[in-house]
Short mmCIF file of C-alpha atoms in Angstrom, two decimals:
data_model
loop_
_atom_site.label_atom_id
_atom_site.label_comp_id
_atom_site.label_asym_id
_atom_site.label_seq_id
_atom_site.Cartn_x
_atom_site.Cartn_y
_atom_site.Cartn_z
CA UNK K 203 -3.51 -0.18 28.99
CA UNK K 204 -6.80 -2.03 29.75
CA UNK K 205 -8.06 -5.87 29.23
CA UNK K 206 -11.28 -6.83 28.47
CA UNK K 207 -12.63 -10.09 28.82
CA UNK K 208 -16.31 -11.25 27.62
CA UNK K 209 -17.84 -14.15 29.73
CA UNK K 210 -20.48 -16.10 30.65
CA UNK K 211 -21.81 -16.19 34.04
CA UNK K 212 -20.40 -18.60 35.43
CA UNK K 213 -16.72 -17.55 34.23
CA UNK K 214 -17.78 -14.39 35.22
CA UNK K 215 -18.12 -15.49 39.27
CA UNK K 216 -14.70 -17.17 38.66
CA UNK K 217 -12.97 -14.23 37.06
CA UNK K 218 -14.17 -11.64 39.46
CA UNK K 219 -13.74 -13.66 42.52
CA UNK K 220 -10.28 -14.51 41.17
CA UNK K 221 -8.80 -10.95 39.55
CA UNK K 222 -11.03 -8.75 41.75
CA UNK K 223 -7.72 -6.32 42.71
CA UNK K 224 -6.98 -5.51 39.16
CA UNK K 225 -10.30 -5.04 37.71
CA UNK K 226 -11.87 -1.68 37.83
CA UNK K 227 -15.31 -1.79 35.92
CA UNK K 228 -17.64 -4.18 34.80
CA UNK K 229 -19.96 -3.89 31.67
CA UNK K 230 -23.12 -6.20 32.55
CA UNK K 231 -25.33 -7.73 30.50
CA UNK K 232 -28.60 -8.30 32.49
CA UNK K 233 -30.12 -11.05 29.94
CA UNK K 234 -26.75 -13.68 30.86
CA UNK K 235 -27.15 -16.87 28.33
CA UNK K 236 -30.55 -15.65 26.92
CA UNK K 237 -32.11 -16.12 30.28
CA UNK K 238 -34.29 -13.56 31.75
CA UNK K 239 -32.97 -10.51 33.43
CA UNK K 240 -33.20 -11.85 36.56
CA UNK K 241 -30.38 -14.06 36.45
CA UNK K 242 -28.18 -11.05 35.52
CA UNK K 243 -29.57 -9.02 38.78
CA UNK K 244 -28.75 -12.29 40.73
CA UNK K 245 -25.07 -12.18 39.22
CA UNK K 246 -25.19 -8.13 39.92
CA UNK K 247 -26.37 -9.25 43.84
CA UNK K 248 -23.43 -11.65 43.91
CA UNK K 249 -20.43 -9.12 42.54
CA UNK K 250 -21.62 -6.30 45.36
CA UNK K 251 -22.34 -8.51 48.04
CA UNK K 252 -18.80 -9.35 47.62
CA UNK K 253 -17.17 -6.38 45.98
CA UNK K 254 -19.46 -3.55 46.92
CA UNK K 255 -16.53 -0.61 46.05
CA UNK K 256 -15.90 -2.35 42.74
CA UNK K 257 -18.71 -0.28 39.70
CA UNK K 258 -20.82 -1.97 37.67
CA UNK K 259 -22.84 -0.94 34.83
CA UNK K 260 -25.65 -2.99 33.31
CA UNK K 261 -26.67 -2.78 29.74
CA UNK K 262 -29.97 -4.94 27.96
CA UNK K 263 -31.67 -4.86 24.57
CA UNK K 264 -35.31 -4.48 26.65
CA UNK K 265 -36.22 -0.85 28.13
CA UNK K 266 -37.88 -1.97 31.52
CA UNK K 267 -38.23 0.55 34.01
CA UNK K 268 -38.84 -2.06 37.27
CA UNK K 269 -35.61 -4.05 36.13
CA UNK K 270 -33.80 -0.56 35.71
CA UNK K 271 -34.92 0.45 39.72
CA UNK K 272 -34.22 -3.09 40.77
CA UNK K 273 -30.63 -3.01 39.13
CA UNK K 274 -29.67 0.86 40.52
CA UNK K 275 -31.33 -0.67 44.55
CA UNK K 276 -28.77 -3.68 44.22
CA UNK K 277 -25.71 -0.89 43.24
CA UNK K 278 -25.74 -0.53 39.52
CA UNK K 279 -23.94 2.67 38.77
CA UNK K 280 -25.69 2.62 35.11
CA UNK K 281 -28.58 1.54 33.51
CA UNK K 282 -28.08 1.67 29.71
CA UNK K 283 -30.27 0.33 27.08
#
């Protein structure tokens, strides 16, 4: 059996730095809060500075190539459009 759970950034930092040991995948979306997609690669930074075993896939509604190689750099797994 699996839970999801859809969040906003900053309940995001709080959920992962709180249930870390029982989650096993993350589903990213790069453009958090309609913001740009650099605050989702500064949230992606955050969760593998501090969980760097734990996978995490980013997903956006923009095909962008640089934010795709800066995403897989940080430790993206997937890139998915």
């Amino acid at each position: 059996s699996y839970a999801t759970y859809s969040l906003d950034a900053a309940e995001a930092r709080a959920e992962v730095a709180r249930e870390c040991a029982s989650i096993g995948l993350i589903f990213l979306e790069l453009e958090l809060d309609g913001a740009t997609d650099e605050s989702g690669l500064s949230l992606l930074r955050e969760l593998k500075r501090a969980h760097p075993y734990l996978p995490v896939l980013v997903f956006t509604r923009r095909e962008r190539l640089a934010t795709a190689r800066k995403a897989l750099r940080i430790g993206a797994e997937g890139y998915f459009v």
